[in-house]
mmCIF file of C-alpha atoms in Angstrom:
data_model
loop_
_atom_site.group_PDB
_atom_site.id
_atom_site.type_symbol
_atom_site.label_atom_id
_atom_site.label_comp_id
_atom_site.label_asym_id
_atom_site.label_seq_id
_atom_site.Cartn_x
_atom_site.Cartn_y
_atom_site.Cartn_z
ATOM 1 C CA MET O 393 173.622 57.293 -5.437
ATOM 2 C CA HIS O 394 171.537 54.755 -3.493
ATOM 3 C CA VAL O 395 167.774 54.852 -4.195
ATOM 4 C CA ASN O 396 166.896 55.838 -0.611
ATOM 5 C CA GLU O 397 169.544 58.541 -0.589
ATOM 6 C CA PHE O 398 168.178 59.893 -3.884
ATOM 7 C CA ILE O 399 164.668 60.015 -2.415
ATOM 8 C CA ILE O 400 165.953 61.870 0.633
ATOM 9 C CA PHE O 401 167.776 64.300 -1.652
ATOM 10 C CA LEU O 402 164.600 65.010 -3.590
ATOM 11 C CA LEU O 403 162.656 65.552 -0.388
ATOM 12 C CA ILE O 404 165.217 68.053 0.858
ATOM 13 C CA ILE O 405 165.035 69.920 -2.463
ATOM 14 C CA LEU O 406 161.244 69.943 -2.171
ATOM 15 C CA GLN O 407 161.518 71.246 1.395
ATOM 16 C CA CYS O 408 163.780 74.090 0.307
ATOM 17 C CA THR O 409 161.548 74.906 -2.671
ATOM 18 C CA VAL O 410 158.453 75.100 -0.482
ATOM 19 C CA ILE O 411 160.187 77.339 2.027
ATOM 20 C CA PHE O 412 161.451 79.797 -0.564
ATOM 21 C CA CYS O 413 158.039 80.003 -2.255
ATOM 22 C CA PHE O 414 157.104 82.183 0.691
ATOM 23 C CA ASP O 415 158.204 85.746 1.104
ATOM 24 C CA PRO O 416 160.230 85.605 4.345
ATOM 25 C CA PHE O 417 159.546 89.294 4.989
ATOM 26 C CA SER O 418 155.796 88.773 4.860
ATOM 27 C CA ILE O 419 155.561 85.643 7.017
ATOM 28 C CA GLY O 420 158.531 86.284 9.272
ATOM 29 C CA SER O 421 161.831 84.438 9.707
ATOM 30 C CA ALA O 422 160.508 82.435 12.670
ATOM 31 C CA ALA O 423 157.706 81.081 10.508
ATOM 32 C CA VAL O 424 160.186 80.104 7.799
ATOM 33 C CA VAL O 425 162.299 78.261 10.353
ATOM 34 C CA GLY O 426 159.185 76.601 11.723
ATOM 35 C CA ILE O 427 158.084 75.444 8.288
ATOM 36 C CA GLY O 428 161.574 74.197 7.539
ATOM 37 C CA SER O 429 161.777 72.268 10.807
ATOM 38 C CA TYR O 430 158.340 70.762 10.238
ATOM 39 C CA LEU O 431 159.167 69.618 6.716
ATOM 40 C CA TYR O 432 162.584 68.368 7.813
ATOM 41 C CA ASP O 433 160.969 66.257 10.519
ATOM 42 C CA LYS O 434 158.225 64.954 8.208
ATOM 43 C CA THR O 435 160.495 64.193 5.248
ATOM 44 C CA TYR O 436 164.185 63.647 5.849
ATOM 45 C CA CYS O 437 163.764 62.301 9.398
ATOM 46 C CA LYS O 438 161.277 59.699 8.202
ATOM 47 C CA TRP O 439 163.970 58.107 6.086
ATOM 48 C CA LYS O 440 167.061 58.683 8.169
ATOM 49 C CA GLU O 441 167.639 58.996 11.917
ATOM 50 C CA CYS O 442 167.981 62.641 12.894
ATOM 51 C CA CYS O 443 169.455 64.440 15.875
ATOM 52 C CA THR O 444 166.367 65.671 17.708
ATOM 53 C CA ASP O 445 164.606 64.910 20.979
ATOM 54 C CA LYS O 446 162.423 62.459 19.086
ATOM 55 C CA GLU O 447 165.421 60.265 18.281
ATOM 56 C CA ILE O 448 167.361 61.083 21.441
ATOM 57 C CA PRO O 449 164.799 61.510 24.249
ATOM 58 C CA GLY O 450 167.402 60.972 26.966
ATOM 59 C CA ASN O 451 164.756 59.446 29.220
ATOM 60 C CA VAL O 452 166.763 58.954 32.394
ATOM 61 C CA ASN O 453 163.590 58.494 34.448
ATOM 62 C CA GLN O 454 162.811 55.464 32.299
ATOM 63 C CA LEU O 455 166.342 54.219 32.887
ATOM 64 C CA GLU O 456 165.965 54.635 36.637
ATOM 65 C CA ALA O 457 162.753 52.578 36.592
ATOM 66 C CA LEU O 458 164.394 49.860 34.495
ATOM 67 C CA LEU O 459 167.386 49.603 36.813
ATOM 68 C CA LYS O 460 165.209 49.399 39.911
ATOM 69 C CA SER O 461 163.022 46.641 38.465
ATOM 70 C CA LYS O 462 165.537 44.630 36.446
ATOM 71 C CA VAL O 463 168.941 44.916 38.138
ATOM 72 C CA TYR O 464 169.785 43.220 41.430
ATOM 73 C CA GLY O 465 172.429 43.940 44.031
ATOM 74 C CA GLN O 466 173.914 46.998 42.327
ATOM 75 C CA HIS O 467 172.699 49.969 44.347
ATOM 76 C CA LEU O 468 175.959 51.866 43.812
ATOM 77 C CA ALA O 469 175.810 51.499 40.034
ATOM 78 C CA GLU O 470 172.159 52.533 39.910
ATOM 79 C CA GLU O 471 172.712 55.675 41.959
ATOM 80 C CA ILE O 472 175.891 56.827 40.211
ATOM 81 C CA ILE O 473 174.690 56.195 36.653
ATOM 82 C CA VAL O 474 171.291 57.830 37.044
ATOM 83 C CA LYS O 475 172.656 60.964 38.725
ATOM 84 C CA ALA O 476 175.531 61.275 36.240
ATOM 85 C CA LEU O 477 173.279 61.006 33.189
ATOM 86 C CA LYS O 478 170.622 63.359 34.574
ATOM 87 C CA SER O 479 173.166 66.080 35.224
ATOM 88 C CA HIS O 480 175.061 65.582 31.952
ATOM 89 C CA TRP O 481 172.124 66.124 29.605
ATOM 90 C CA ASP O 482 170.380 68.720 31.761
ATOM 91 C CA GLU O 483 169.350 71.303 29.154
ATOM 92 C CA ARG O 484 169.811 74.132 31.631
ATOM 93 C CA TYR O 485 173.583 73.687 31.663
ATOM 94 C CA GLN O 486 176.375 73.158 29.168
ATOM 95 C CA PRO O 487 178.563 70.251 30.336
ATOM 96 C CA SER O 488 182.214 71.153 30.783
ATOM 97 C CA LYS O 489 183.405 67.886 29.222
ATOM 98 C CA ALA O 490 182.180 64.617 27.759
ATOM 99 C CA LEU O 491 180.770 62.256 30.390
ATOM 100 C CA THR O 492 183.025 59.266 31.076
ATOM 101 C CA LEU O 493 181.877 56.235 33.064
ATOM 102 C CA SER O 494 184.050 53.207 33.733
ATOM 103 C CA PHE O 495 182.256 49.998 34.794
ATOM 104 C CA HIS O 496 184.290 47.403 36.702
ATOM 105 C CA GLY O 497 183.547 43.990 38.178
ATOM 106 C CA TRP O 498 183.180 40.254 37.671
ATOM 107 C CA PRO O 499 181.548 38.820 34.524
ATOM 108 C CA GLY O 500 177.801 38.439 35.047
ATOM 109 C CA GLY O 501 177.536 41.365 37.451
ATOM 110 C CA GLY O 502 175.482 43.402 35.004
ATOM 111 C CA LYS O 503 177.880 45.748 33.178
ATOM 112 C CA ASN O 504 176.628 44.939 29.675
ATOM 113 C CA TYR O 505 173.105 44.399 30.967
ATOM 114 C CA VAL O 506 172.937 47.912 32.424
ATOM 115 C CA THR O 507 174.593 49.390 29.339
ATOM 116 C CA GLY O 508 171.753 47.917 27.280
ATOM 117 C CA PHE O 509 169.207 49.749 29.424
ATOM 118 C CA ILE O 510 171.158 53.000 29.005
ATOM 119 C CA LYS O 511 170.984 52.645 25.214
ATOM 120 C CA GLU O 512 167.275 51.852 25.389
ATOM 121 C CA ALA O 513 166.417 54.831 27.589
ATOM 122 C CA LEU O 514 168.564 57.481 25.930
ATOM 123 C CA PHE O 515 167.859 56.629 22.286
ATOM 124 C CA THR O 516 164.546 55.754 20.634
ATOM 125 C CA LEU O 517 166.195 53.004 18.569
ATOM 126 C CA GLY O 518 168.315 51.800 21.483
ATOM 127 C CA GLY O 519 171.417 49.904 20.436
ATOM 128 C CA ALA O 520 170.318 50.079 16.779
ATOM 129 C CA SER O 521 170.634 53.881 16.789
ATOM 130 C CA ASP O 522 173.222 55.449 14.499
ATOM 131 C CA HIS O 523 174.223 57.526 17.524
ATOM 132 C CA VAL O 524 175.249 54.439 19.556
ATOM 133 C CA HIS O 525 178.649 52.850 18.948
ATOM 134 C CA HIS O 526 179.678 49.655 20.738
ATOM 135 C CA PHE O 527 183.278 48.500 20.311
ATOM 136 C CA VAL O 528 184.426 45.065 21.502
ATOM 137 C CA SER O 529 188.191 44.894 21.928
ATOM 138 C CA ARG O 530 188.735 41.316 20.744
ATOM 139 C CA ILE O 531 186.729 42.057 17.587
ATOM 140 C CA ASN O 532 187.509 45.685 16.783
ATOM 141 C CA PHE O 533 191.060 45.944 18.180
ATOM 142 C CA PRO O 534 192.496 42.396 18.122
ATOM 143 C CA GLU O 535 196.171 43.035 17.227
ATOM 144 C CA GLU O 536 198.689 44.830 19.431
ATOM 145 C CA SER O 537 200.832 45.682 16.398
ATOM 146 C CA LYS O 538 198.078 47.790 14.826
ATOM 147 C CA VAL O 539 197.513 50.237 17.678
ATOM 148 C CA ALA O 540 198.484 53.278 15.613
ATOM 149 C CA GLN O 541 196.042 52.333 12.857
ATOM 150 C CA TYR O 542 193.275 51.620 15.374
ATOM 151 C CA GLN O 543 193.873 55.012 16.957
ATOM 152 C CA ARG O 544 193.591 56.849 13.629
ATOM 153 C CA ASP O 545 190.433 54.976 12.658
ATOM 154 C CA LEU O 546 188.871 55.440 16.094
ATOM 155 C CA TYR O 547 189.539 59.175 16.153
ATOM 156 C CA GLU O 548 188.053 59.665 12.679
ATOM 157 C CA TRP O 549 184.991 57.582 13.560
ATOM 158 C CA ILE O 550 184.301 59.501 16.759
ATOM 159 C CA LYS O 551 184.952 62.868 15.101
ATOM 160 C CA SER O 552 182.717 62.229 12.087
ATOM 161 C CA ASN O 553 179.787 61.049 14.206
ATOM 162 C CA VAL O 554 179.974 63.824 16.784
ATOM 163 C CA THR O 555 180.180 66.334 13.930
ATOM 164 C CA LYS O 556 176.808 65.019 12.673
ATOM 165 C CA CYS O 557 175.199 64.971 16.126
ATOM 166 C CA PRO O 558 176.787 65.990 19.455
ATOM 167 C CA LYS O 559 174.771 63.526 21.567
ATOM 168 C CA GLN O 560 176.603 60.285 20.888
ATOM 169 C CA LEU O 561 177.187 57.201 23.048
ATOM 170 C CA PHE O 562 180.493 55.349 22.679
ATOM 171 C CA VAL O 563 180.835 52.045 24.526
ATOM 172 C CA PHE O 564 184.200 50.303 24.819
ATOM 173 C CA ASP O 565 183.709 46.697 25.876
ATOM 174 C CA GLU O 566 186.497 44.432 27.185
ATOM 175 C CA VAL O 567 188.800 47.375 27.871
ATOM 176 C CA ASP O 568 191.053 44.964 29.769
ATOM 177 C CA LYS O 569 191.556 43.058 26.481
ATOM 178 C CA ALA O 570 192.341 46.174 24.421
ATOM 179 C CA PRO O 571 195.916 46.959 23.312
ATOM 180 C CA GLU O 572 197.813 49.207 25.677
ATOM 181 C CA TYR O 573 197.755 52.932 24.840
ATOM 182 C CA LEU O 574 194.807 52.520 22.430
ATOM 183 C CA LEU O 575 192.586 54.803 24.498
ATOM 184 C CA ASN O 576 195.194 57.569 24.732
ATOM 185 C CA ILE O 577 193.853 58.836 21.400
ATOM 186 C CA ILE O 578 190.569 59.901 22.991
ATOM 187 C CA LYS O 579 192.161 61.939 25.786
ATOM 188 C CA PRO O 580 191.705 65.328 24.048
ATOM 189 C CA LEU O 581 188.101 64.415 23.210
ATOM 190 C CA ILE O 582 187.110 63.778 26.831
ATOM 191 C CA ASP O 583 189.217 66.576 28.320
ATOM 192 C CA TYR O 584 187.982 69.997 29.410
ATOM 193 C CA ASN O 585 188.038 71.404 25.884
ATOM 194 C CA ALA O 586 185.202 73.380 24.346
ATOM 195 C CA TYR O 587 186.383 72.412 20.868
ATOM 196 C CA VAL O 588 188.944 70.008 19.432
ATOM 197 C CA ALA O 589 189.664 70.776 15.780
ATOM 198 C CA LYS O 590 186.385 72.745 15.702
ATOM 199 C CA VAL O 591 184.315 69.816 17.025
ATOM 200 C CA ASP O 592 182.512 70.000 20.391
ATOM 201 C CA TYR O 593 182.525 66.634 22.202
ATOM 202 C CA ARG O 594 181.074 67.835 25.505
ATOM 203 C CA LYS O 595 177.604 66.310 25.083
ATOM 204 C CA SER O 596 178.927 62.880 24.173
ATOM 205 C CA ILE O 597 179.028 59.948 26.595
ATOM 206 C CA PHE O 598 181.838 57.406 26.829
ATOM 207 C CA ILE O 599 181.347 54.155 28.758
ATOM 208 C CA PHE O 600 184.172 51.712 29.405
ATOM 209 C CA LEU O 601 183.457 48.114 30.456
ATOM 210 C CA SER O 602 186.183 46.095 32.105
ATOM 211 C CA ASN O 603 186.824 43.125 34.378
ATOM 212 C CA THR O 604 189.805 45.047 35.729
ATOM 213 C CA GLY O 605 189.747 45.295 39.504
ATOM 214 C CA GLU O 606 187.318 42.394 39.946
ATOM 215 C CA SER O 607 189.472 40.645 42.552
ATOM 216 C CA LEU O 608 190.102 43.901 44.420
ATOM 217 C CA ILE O 609 186.353 44.587 44.517
ATOM 218 C CA THR O 610 185.610 41.098 45.826
ATOM 219 C CA ASP O 611 188.346 41.253 48.470
ATOM 220 C CA GLN O 612 186.993 44.580 49.674
ATOM 221 C CA MET O 613 183.458 43.180 49.774
ATOM 222 C CA ILE O 614 184.609 40.316 51.968
ATOM 223 C CA LYS O 615 186.380 42.731 54.335
ATOM 224 C CA LEU O 616 183.272 44.863 54.617
ATOM 225 C CA HIS O 617 181.137 41.756 55.188
ATOM 226 C CA HIS O 618 183.373 40.577 58.024
ATOM 227 C CA SER O 619 183.270 44.081 59.493
ATOM 228 C CA GLY O 620 179.498 43.761 59.779
ATOM 229 C CA ILE O 621 178.694 46.527 57.267
ATOM 230 C CA PRO O 622 175.386 45.827 55.482
ATOM 231 C CA ARG O 623 175.601 45.722 51.708
ATOM 232 C CA LYS O 624 173.127 48.605 51.344
ATOM 233 C CA ASP O 625 175.408 50.845 53.437
ATOM 234 C CA ILE O 626 178.450 50.322 51.234
ATOM 235 C CA GLN O 627 179.652 53.583 49.633
ATOM 236 C CA LEU O 628 181.525 54.428 46.431
ATOM 237 C CA GLN O 629 184.519 55.663 48.398
ATOM 238 C CA ASP O 630 185.002 52.108 49.665
ATOM 239 C CA PHE O 631 186.041 51.101 46.120
ATOM 240 C CA GLU O 632 187.028 54.007 43.889
ATOM 241 C CA ASN O 633 190.717 54.263 44.773
ATOM 242 C CA LEU O 634 191.090 50.486 44.553
ATOM 243 C CA ILE O 635 189.587 50.449 41.058
ATOM 244 C CA ILE O 636 191.748 53.349 39.853
ATOM 245 C CA LYS O 637 194.873 51.601 41.094
ATOM 246 C CA GLY O 638 193.888 48.302 39.505
ATOM 247 C CA ALA O 639 192.885 49.828 36.165
ATOM 248 C CA PHE O 640 196.109 51.839 35.920
ATOM 249 C CA ASN O 641 198.478 49.003 36.813
ATOM 250 C CA GLU O 642 196.867 45.940 35.221
ATOM 251 C CA HIS O 643 197.564 45.191 31.569
ATOM 252 C CA GLY O 644 194.929 46.279 29.096
ATOM 253 C CA GLY O 645 193.530 49.426 27.524
ATOM 254 C CA PHE O 646 193.866 51.492 30.710
ATOM 255 C CA HIS O 647 197.419 50.350 31.554
ATOM 256 C CA HIS O 648 199.311 53.567 32.377
ATOM 257 C CA SER O 649 196.658 55.376 30.335
ATOM 258 C CA ASP O 650 196.664 59.148 29.861
ATOM 259 C CA THR O 651 192.923 59.166 30.595
ATOM 260 C CA ILE O 652 193.607 57.953 34.132
ATOM 261 C CA LYS O 653 196.787 59.991 34.640
ATOM 262 C CA SER O 654 194.864 63.139 33.748
ATOM 263 C CA ASN O 655 191.851 62.269 35.948
ATOM 264 C CA LEU O 656 189.448 62.291 33.000
ATOM 265 C CA ILE O 657 187.289 59.346 34.068
ATOM 266 C CA ASP O 658 184.387 61.002 35.870
ATOM 267 C CA HIS O 659 183.034 57.960 37.700
ATOM 268 C CA TYR O 660 184.513 54.536 38.380
ATOM 269 C CA VAL O 661 181.454 52.357 38.900
ATOM 270 C CA PRO O 662 181.939 49.118 40.871
ATOM 271 C CA PHE O 663 179.615 46.259 39.973
ATOM 272 C CA LEU O 664 179.511 44.262 43.181
ATOM 273 C CA PRO O 665 179.656 40.446 43.228
ATOM 274 C CA LEU O 666 176.206 38.887 43.496
ATOM 275 C CA GLU O 667 174.999 36.948 46.519
ATOM 276 C CA MET O 668 172.472 34.118 46.666
ATOM 277 C CA GLU O 669 169.442 36.423 47.001
ATOM 278 C CA HIS O 670 170.436 38.350 43.874
ATOM 279 C CA VAL O 671 170.962 35.234 41.781
ATOM 280 C CA ARG O 672 167.606 33.896 42.945
ATOM 281 C CA ALA O 673 165.986 37.171 41.855
ATOM 282 C CA CYS O 674 167.643 36.821 38.434
ATOM 283 C CA ILE O 675 166.282 33.283 38.108
ATOM 284 C CA ILE O 676 162.714 34.282 39.036
ATOM 285 C CA ASP O 677 162.915 37.240 36.636
ATOM 286 C CA GLN O 678 163.977 34.931 33.794
ATOM 287 C CA PHE O 679 161.033 32.639 34.517
ATOM 288 C CA ARG O 680 158.662 35.628 34.418
ATOM 289 C CA MET O 681 160.049 36.708 31.058
ATOM 290 C CA ARG O 682 159.009 33.293 29.747
ATOM 291 C CA GLY O 683 155.497 33.478 31.154
ATOM 292 C CA VAL O 684 156.100 31.483 34.348
ATOM 293 C CA ASN O 685 155.157 33.904 37.122
ATOM 294 C CA ARG O 686 155.469 31.464 40.020
ATOM 295 C CA PRO O 687 158.241 28.947 39.438
ATOM 296 C CA SER O 688 158.440 26.165 41.988
ATOM 297 C CA GLU O 689 161.193 26.149 44.579
ATOM 298 C CA ASP O 690 162.469 22.917 43.015
ATOM 299 C CA ASP O 691 162.848 24.688 39.675
ATOM 300 C CA VAL O 692 164.759 27.561 41.256
ATOM 301 C CA LEU O 693 167.029 25.167 43.164
ATOM 302 C CA SER O 694 167.705 23.169 40.022
ATOM 303 C CA ILE O 695 169.096 26.330 38.385
ATOM 304 C CA LEU O 696 171.151 27.229 41.447
ATOM 305 C CA GLU O 697 172.904 23.872 41.196
ATOM 306 C CA PHE O 698 174.736 25.188 38.148
ATOM 307 C CA VAL O 699 176.052 28.258 39.989
ATOM 308 C CA GLU O 700 179.613 28.126 41.331
ATOM 309 C CA TRP O 701 180.326 30.136 44.460
ATOM 310 C CA GLY O 702 183.499 31.679 45.811
ATOM 311 C CA PRO O 703 186.009 32.669 46.906
ATOM 312 C CA SER O 704 186.646 30.054 49.575
ATOM 313 C CA PRO O 705 186.251 29.647 52.433
ATOM 314 C CA ASP O 706 183.295 32.091 52.565
ATOM 315 C CA ASN O 707 181.784 31.224 49.157
ATOM 316 C CA LEU O 708 179.491 34.242 49.380
ATOM 317 C CA TYR O 709 179.391 35.267 45.730
ATOM 318 C CA SER O 710 178.483 33.777 42.390
ATOM 319 C CA LYS O 711 181.606 33.452 40.238
ATOM 320 C CA THR O 712 179.578 34.094 37.104
ATOM 321 C CA GLY O 713 176.967 36.485 38.482
ATOM 322 C CA CYS O 714 173.724 35.909 36.596
ATOM 323 C CA LYS O 715 175.393 34.652 33.418
ATOM 324 C CA ARG O 716 174.103 31.354 31.985
ATOM 325 C CA ILE O 717 170.935 31.700 34.078
ATOM 326 C CA SER O 718 168.796 32.615 31.064
ATOM 327 C CA GLN O 719 169.758 29.506 29.099
ATOM 328 C CA LYS O 720 169.170 27.171 32.038
ATOM 329 C CA VAL O 721 165.749 28.675 32.742
ATOM 330 C CA ALA O 722 164.817 28.422 29.062
ATOM 331 C CA LEU O 723 165.675 24.713 29.123
ATOM 332 C CA ILE O 724 163.473 24.017 32.155
ATOM 333 C CA VAL O 725 160.561 26.068 30.807
ATOM 334 C CA HIS O 726 160.733 24.239 27.485
ATOM 335 C CA THR O 727 160.875 20.865 29.255
ATOM 336 C CA HIS O 728 158.277 21.287 32.025
ATOM 337 C CA TRP O 729 156.047 24.217 31.123
ATOM 338 C CA ARG O 730 155.279 23.682 27.435
#
């Protein structure tokens, strides 16, 4: 047994010993439970992450503030994600199924960026929490021939963690690079089932990140732009059916997937392509993070020179969103501001 595990074991024994030193009939069962909870929190939970509000605050208000101040040009994503998370972990209600969110759009639009804020707001340890699981298809599921093995391993991993604590976050990155049919294994876990093999998955959250549908989203954005519809007035219904069609028919983890066939994805979240004003905001934000609160216009323009725009002939959107911006800003700050 590992030293830390042995210490935890001793502390648990001590906790139990202290509790049973009292006569439960004289102090009351509620008091015994209270003492046990107190000692559990002060002993075991100091050494290992527990499953309480302290470790999983679920601070969606914090998330909302982060998205408003740090994310640009994604009003649809902000609105959908915040409302979905608030309702899912509302203690007044038992969710009818696990929450499933599918993020779609061009690289650099903010899918991973926003996911990072979700981890940070929901869990005290953020992405380092034992309750957060981030799978990257090209790393965790690289070979098409091993789909059956991946499915078995994935099911056991999800089951064992949810058994320990029902509030888990599972993130599947690069779903479009995952082997086909891989995600069919999770269908029963995200379906309208109270229990699957005696495990309740309904408080868990599943997030899928994919570039699938990026071209369809951009084409629709251009149509809406030419129709004179302001970006802020764009609605989810302008994109959802397009994304579902693209995700179902394009090769990747969602290709002809049971999760889509059975309508088990709760929200398809479009991450819209970023325009000049959004990229500029990203650049200024990166300067601020490095202590430069008022970068010169020349500095901002020098970063924008590295951004490629498209599709032609309109060239309205950054092909890489805000990716690579951070590194370019860091180079300028190191050169001119140090």
